[in-house]
Short mmCIF file of C-alpha atoms in Angstrom, two decimals:
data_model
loop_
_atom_site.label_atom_id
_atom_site.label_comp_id
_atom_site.label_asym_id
_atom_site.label_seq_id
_atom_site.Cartn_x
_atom_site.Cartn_y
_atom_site.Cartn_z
CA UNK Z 159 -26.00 56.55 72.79
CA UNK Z 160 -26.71 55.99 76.49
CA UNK Z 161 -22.91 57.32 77.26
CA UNK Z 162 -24.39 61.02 75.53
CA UNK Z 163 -27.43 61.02 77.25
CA UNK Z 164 -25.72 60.26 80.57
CA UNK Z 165 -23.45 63.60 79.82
CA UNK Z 166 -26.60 65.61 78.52
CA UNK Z 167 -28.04 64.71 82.17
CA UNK Z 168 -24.68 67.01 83.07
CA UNK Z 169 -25.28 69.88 81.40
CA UNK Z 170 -27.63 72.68 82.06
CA UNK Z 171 -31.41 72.10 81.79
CA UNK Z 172 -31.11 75.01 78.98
CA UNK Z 173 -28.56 73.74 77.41
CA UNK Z 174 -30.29 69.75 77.34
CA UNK Z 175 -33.19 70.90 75.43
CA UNK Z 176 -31.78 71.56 72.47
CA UNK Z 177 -29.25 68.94 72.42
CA UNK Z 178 -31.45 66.37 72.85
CA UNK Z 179 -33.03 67.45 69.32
CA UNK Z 180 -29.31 67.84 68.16
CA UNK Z 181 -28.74 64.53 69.48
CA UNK Z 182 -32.22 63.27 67.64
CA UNK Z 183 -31.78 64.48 64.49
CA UNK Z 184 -28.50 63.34 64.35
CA UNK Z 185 -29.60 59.97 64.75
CA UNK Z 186 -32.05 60.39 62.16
CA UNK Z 187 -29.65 61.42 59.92
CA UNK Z 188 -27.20 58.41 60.73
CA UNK Z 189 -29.94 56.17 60.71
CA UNK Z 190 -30.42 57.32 57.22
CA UNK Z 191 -27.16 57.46 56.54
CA UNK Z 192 -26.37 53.64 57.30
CA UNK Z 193 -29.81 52.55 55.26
CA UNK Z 194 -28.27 54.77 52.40
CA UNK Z 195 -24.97 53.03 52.26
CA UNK Z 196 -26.13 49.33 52.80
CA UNK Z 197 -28.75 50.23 50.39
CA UNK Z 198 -25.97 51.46 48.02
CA UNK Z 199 -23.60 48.61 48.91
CA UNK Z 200 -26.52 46.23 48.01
CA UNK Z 201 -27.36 48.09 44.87
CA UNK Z 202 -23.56 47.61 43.60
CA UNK Z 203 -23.30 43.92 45.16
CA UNK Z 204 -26.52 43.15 43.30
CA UNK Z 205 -25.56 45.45 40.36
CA UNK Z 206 -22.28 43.35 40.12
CA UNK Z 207 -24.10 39.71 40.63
CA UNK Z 208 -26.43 41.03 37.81
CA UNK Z 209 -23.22 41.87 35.94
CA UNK Z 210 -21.69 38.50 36.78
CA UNK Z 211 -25.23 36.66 35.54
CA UNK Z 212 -25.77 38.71 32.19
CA UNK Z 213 -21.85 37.51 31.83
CA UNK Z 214 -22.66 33.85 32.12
CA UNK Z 215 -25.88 34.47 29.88
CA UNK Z 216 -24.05 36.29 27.17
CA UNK Z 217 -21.39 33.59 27.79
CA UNK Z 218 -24.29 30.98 27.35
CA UNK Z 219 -25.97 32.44 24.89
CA UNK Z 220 -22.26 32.46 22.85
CA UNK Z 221 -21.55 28.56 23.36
CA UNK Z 222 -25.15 28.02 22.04
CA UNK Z 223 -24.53 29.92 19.31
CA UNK Z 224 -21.50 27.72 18.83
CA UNK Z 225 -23.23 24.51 19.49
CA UNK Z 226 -26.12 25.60 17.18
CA UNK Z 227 -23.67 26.49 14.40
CA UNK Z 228 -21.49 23.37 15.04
CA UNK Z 229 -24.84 21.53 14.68
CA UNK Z 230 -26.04 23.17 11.19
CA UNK Z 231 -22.15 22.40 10.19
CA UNK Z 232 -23.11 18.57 11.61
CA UNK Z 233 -26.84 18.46 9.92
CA UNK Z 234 -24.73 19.77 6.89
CA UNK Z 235 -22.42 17.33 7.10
CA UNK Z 236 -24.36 14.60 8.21
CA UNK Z 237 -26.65 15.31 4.76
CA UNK Z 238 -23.98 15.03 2.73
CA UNK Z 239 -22.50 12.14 3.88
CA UNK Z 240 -26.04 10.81 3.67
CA UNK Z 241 -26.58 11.76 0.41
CA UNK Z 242 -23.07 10.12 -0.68
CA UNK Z 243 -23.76 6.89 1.11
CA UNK Z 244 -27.33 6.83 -0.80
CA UNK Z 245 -25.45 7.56 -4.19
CA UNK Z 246 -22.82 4.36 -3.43
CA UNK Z 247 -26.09 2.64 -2.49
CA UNK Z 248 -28.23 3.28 -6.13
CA UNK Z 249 -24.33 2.94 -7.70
CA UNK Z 250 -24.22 -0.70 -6.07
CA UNK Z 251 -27.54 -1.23 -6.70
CA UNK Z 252 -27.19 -0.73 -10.43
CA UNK Z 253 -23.91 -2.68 -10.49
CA UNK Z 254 -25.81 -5.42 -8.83
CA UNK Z 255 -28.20 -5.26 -11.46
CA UNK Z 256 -25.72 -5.43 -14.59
CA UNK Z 257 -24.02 -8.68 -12.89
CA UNK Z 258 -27.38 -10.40 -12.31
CA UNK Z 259 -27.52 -9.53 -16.66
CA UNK Z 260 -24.34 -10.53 -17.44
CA UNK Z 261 -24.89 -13.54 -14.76
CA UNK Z 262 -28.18 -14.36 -16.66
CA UNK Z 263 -26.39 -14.05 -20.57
CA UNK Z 264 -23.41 -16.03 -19.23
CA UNK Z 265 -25.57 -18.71 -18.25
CA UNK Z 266 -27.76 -18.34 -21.23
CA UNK Z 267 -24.51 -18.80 -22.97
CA UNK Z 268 -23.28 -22.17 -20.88
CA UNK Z 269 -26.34 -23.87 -21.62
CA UNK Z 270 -25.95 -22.60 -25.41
CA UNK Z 271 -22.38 -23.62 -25.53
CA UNK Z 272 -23.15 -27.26 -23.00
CA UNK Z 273 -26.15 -28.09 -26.04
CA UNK Z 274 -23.30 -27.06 -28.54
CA UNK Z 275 -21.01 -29.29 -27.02
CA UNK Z 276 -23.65 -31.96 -26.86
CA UNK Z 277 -24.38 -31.86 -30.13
CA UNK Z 278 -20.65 -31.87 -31.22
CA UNK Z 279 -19.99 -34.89 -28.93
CA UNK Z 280 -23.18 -36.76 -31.25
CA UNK Z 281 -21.49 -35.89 -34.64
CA UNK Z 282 -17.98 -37.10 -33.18
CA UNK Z 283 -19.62 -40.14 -32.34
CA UNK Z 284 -21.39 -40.32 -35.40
CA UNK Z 285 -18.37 -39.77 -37.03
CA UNK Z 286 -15.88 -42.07 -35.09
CA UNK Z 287 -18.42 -44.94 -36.00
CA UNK Z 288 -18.53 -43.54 -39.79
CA UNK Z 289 -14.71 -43.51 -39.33
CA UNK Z 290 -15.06 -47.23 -38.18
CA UNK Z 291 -17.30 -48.17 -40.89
CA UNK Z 292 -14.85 -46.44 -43.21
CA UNK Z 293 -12.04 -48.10 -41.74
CA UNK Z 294 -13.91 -51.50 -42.16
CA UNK Z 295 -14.95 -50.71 -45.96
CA UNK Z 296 -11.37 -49.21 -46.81
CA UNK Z 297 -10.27 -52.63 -45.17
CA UNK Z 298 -12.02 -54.27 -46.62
CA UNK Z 299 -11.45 -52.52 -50.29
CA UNK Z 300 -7.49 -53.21 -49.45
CA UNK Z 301 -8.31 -56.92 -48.30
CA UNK Z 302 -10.27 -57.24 -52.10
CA UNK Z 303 -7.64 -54.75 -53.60
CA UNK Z 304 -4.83 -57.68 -52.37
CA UNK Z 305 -6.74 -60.46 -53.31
CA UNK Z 306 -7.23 -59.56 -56.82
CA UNK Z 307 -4.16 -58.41 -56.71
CA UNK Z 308 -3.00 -62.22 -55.95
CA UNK Z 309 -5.27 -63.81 -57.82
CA UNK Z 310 -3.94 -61.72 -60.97
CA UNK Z 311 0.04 -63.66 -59.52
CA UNK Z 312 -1.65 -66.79 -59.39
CA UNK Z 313 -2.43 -66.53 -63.17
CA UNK Z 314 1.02 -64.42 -64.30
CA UNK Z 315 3.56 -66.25 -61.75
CA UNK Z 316 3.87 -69.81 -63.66
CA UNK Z 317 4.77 -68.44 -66.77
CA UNK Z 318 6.77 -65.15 -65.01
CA UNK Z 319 8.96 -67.83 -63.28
CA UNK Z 320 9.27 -70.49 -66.04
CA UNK Z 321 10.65 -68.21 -68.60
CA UNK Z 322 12.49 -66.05 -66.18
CA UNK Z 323 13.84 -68.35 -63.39
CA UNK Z 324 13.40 -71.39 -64.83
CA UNK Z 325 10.79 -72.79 -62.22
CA UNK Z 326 8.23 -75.36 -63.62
CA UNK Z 327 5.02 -75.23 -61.20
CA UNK Z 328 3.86 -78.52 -61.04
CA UNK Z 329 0.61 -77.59 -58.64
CA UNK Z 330 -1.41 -74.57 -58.91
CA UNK Z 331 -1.09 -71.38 -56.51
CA UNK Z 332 -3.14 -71.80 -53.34
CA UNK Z 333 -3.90 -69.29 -50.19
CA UNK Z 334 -3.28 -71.05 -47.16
CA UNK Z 335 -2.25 -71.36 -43.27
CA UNK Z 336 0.44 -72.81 -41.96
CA UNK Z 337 1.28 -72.62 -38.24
CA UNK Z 338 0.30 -69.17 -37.30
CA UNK Z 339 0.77 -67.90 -40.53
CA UNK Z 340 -1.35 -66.86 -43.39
CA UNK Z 341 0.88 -67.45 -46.29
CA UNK Z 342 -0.58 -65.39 -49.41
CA UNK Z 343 1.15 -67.54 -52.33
CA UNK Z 344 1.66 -71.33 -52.02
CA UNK Z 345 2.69 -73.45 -54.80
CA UNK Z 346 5.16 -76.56 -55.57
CA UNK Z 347 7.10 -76.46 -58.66
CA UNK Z 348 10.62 -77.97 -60.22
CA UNK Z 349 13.52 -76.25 -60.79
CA UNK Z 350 16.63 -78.19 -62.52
CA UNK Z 351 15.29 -81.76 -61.39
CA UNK Z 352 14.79 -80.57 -57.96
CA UNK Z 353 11.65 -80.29 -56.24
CA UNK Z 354 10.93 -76.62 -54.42
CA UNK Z 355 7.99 -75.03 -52.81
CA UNK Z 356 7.34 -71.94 -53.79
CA UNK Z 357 6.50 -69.19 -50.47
CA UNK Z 358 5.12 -65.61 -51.56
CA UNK Z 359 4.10 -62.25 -50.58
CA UNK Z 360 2.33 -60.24 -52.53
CA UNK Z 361 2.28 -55.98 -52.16
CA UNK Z 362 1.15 -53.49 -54.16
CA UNK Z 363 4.24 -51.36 -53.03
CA UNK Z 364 7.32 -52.83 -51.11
CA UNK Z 365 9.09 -49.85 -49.41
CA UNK Z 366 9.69 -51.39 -45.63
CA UNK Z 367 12.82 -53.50 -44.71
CA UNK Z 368 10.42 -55.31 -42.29
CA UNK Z 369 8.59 -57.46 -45.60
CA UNK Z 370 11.60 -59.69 -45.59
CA UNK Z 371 11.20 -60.93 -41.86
CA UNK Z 372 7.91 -61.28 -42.60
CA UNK Z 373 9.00 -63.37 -45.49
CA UNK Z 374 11.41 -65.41 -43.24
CA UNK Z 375 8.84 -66.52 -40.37
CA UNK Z 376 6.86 -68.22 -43.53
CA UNK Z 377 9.55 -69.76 -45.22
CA UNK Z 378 10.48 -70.95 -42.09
CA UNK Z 379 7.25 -72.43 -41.23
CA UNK Z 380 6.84 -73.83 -44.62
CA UNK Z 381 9.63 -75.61 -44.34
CA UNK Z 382 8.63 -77.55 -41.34
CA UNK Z 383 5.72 -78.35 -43.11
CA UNK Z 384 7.53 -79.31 -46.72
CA UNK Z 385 10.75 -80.29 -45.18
CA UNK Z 386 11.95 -82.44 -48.29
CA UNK Z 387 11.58 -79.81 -50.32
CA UNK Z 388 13.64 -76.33 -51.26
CA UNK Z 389 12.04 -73.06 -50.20
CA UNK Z 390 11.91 -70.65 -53.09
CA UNK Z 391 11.23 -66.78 -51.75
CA UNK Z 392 8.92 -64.78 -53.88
CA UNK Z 393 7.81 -61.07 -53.96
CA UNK Z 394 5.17 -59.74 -56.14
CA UNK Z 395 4.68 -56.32 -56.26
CA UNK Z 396 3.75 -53.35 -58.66
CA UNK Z 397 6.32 -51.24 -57.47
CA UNK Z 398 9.98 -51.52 -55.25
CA UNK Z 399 12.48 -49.28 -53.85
CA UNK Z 400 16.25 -49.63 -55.00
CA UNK Z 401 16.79 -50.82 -51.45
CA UNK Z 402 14.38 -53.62 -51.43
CA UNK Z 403 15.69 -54.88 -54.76
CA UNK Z 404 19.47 -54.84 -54.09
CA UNK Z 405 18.51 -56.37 -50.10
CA UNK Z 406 16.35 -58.88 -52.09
CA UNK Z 407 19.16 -59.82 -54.63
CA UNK Z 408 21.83 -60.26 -51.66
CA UNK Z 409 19.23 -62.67 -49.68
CA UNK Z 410 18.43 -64.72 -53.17
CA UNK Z 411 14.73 -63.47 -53.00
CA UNK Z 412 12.94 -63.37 -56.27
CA UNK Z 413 10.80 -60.11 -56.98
CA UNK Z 414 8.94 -59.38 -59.74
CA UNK Z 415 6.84 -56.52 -60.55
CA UNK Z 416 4.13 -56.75 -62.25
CA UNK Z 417 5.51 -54.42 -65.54
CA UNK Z 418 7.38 -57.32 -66.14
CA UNK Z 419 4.75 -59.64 -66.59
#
């Protein structure tokens, strides 16, 4: 600006008049000119910041959208879950419940079946001591049973054996012990001039081989006892197997049954 007023000083004085307005308005106009465009340049600068920032707020206001739909999806979800997990929770509770019943009938039924098996245990033992009472009365029933049932010998055997075997008893039947032995018939008798002691059993039924060891062991121990004397072997019985008979007759062991008294 100084450069064109140093030229105006140049020129004619009528020519520097109205230059210098020239010159004046034309910086009026340039001054106007340069606050017009940085006004403009500010006004699309700002216009495109504004741009930029309603971007990011649209932007924003977008991903909250998201956010607050992803959180309704979450409260959604989050209530339904709850709402299962509450369900499971009254389901278990209930299930709880029918154990703690069928906890409380199954011990009601322990103690039902522990007093049923108390009570069974008392009529076993009252019946295993009936049992042993019975045993004792049936024992003693057989014990009477083979008593009378040698007693009735006693009487029969004398004659049975006279007519039968020829064997004269010459002292009554006794019951007696000798050694370790209960021997059930004892008697001394005389068969062809010769003296003989007479050594019995007597069973209602004779079925078992064993009788005749039996048999032996007292003969044998009434022998020691009458040793000058001939043991006669005696059976007396109601009834005997084919066996015992033909085992009996081999040994030279008298039976008789008691038909054939």
């Amino acid at each position: 600006m100084l450069k064109y007023l140093e030229a105006l000083e140049e020129l004619p004085k009528e020519l520097k008049g109205p230059l210098v307005k020239v010159l004046e308005l034309f910086k009026e106009e340039v001054a106007e000119t340069v606050k017009r465009s940085d006004f403009e340049r500010f006004e699309k600068a700002t216009e495109e910041n504004f741009n930029r920032v309603w971007k990011s707020i649209e932007e924003l206001t977008e991903a909250q959208k998201r956010t607050e739909e992803r959180l309704d999806q979450f409260e959604k979800a989050t209530g339904e879950n709850f709402q299962r997990v509450w369900k499971s929770i009254e389901e278990l509770t209930e299930a709880q419940k029918r154990t703690e019943e069928r906890l409380n009938q199954l011990t009601i039924r322990v103690n039902e079946l522990t007093e049923a098996q108390r009570r069974t245990e008392e009529e076993i033992r009252k019946l295993a001591i009936g049992m042993y009472n019975l045993r004792g009365e049936v024992g003693g029933l057989a014990r009477s049973f083979g008593y009378a049932f040698e007693n009735e010998a006693f009487r029969m055997l004398p004659k049975t054996l006279k007519e039968r075997y020829g064997i004269e008893i010459t002292e009554r039947f006794i019951r007696t012990e000798i050694g370790d032995y209960e021997i059930n018939i004892l008697g001394l008798g005389r068969r062809d001039g010769t003296e003989v002691v007479i050594v019995g059993e007597a069973k209602t039924r004779l079925e078992r081989m064993e009788v005749f060891d039996e048999l032996d062991d007292k003969a044998k121990a009434v022998k020691e006892e009458y040793k000058d004397r001939e043991v006669v072997k005696v059976l007396v019985t109601h009834f005997a197997t084919k066996r015992i008979l033909k085992t009996a007759e081999e040994n030279g062991i008298i039976v008789i049954q008691s038909f054939q008294w």
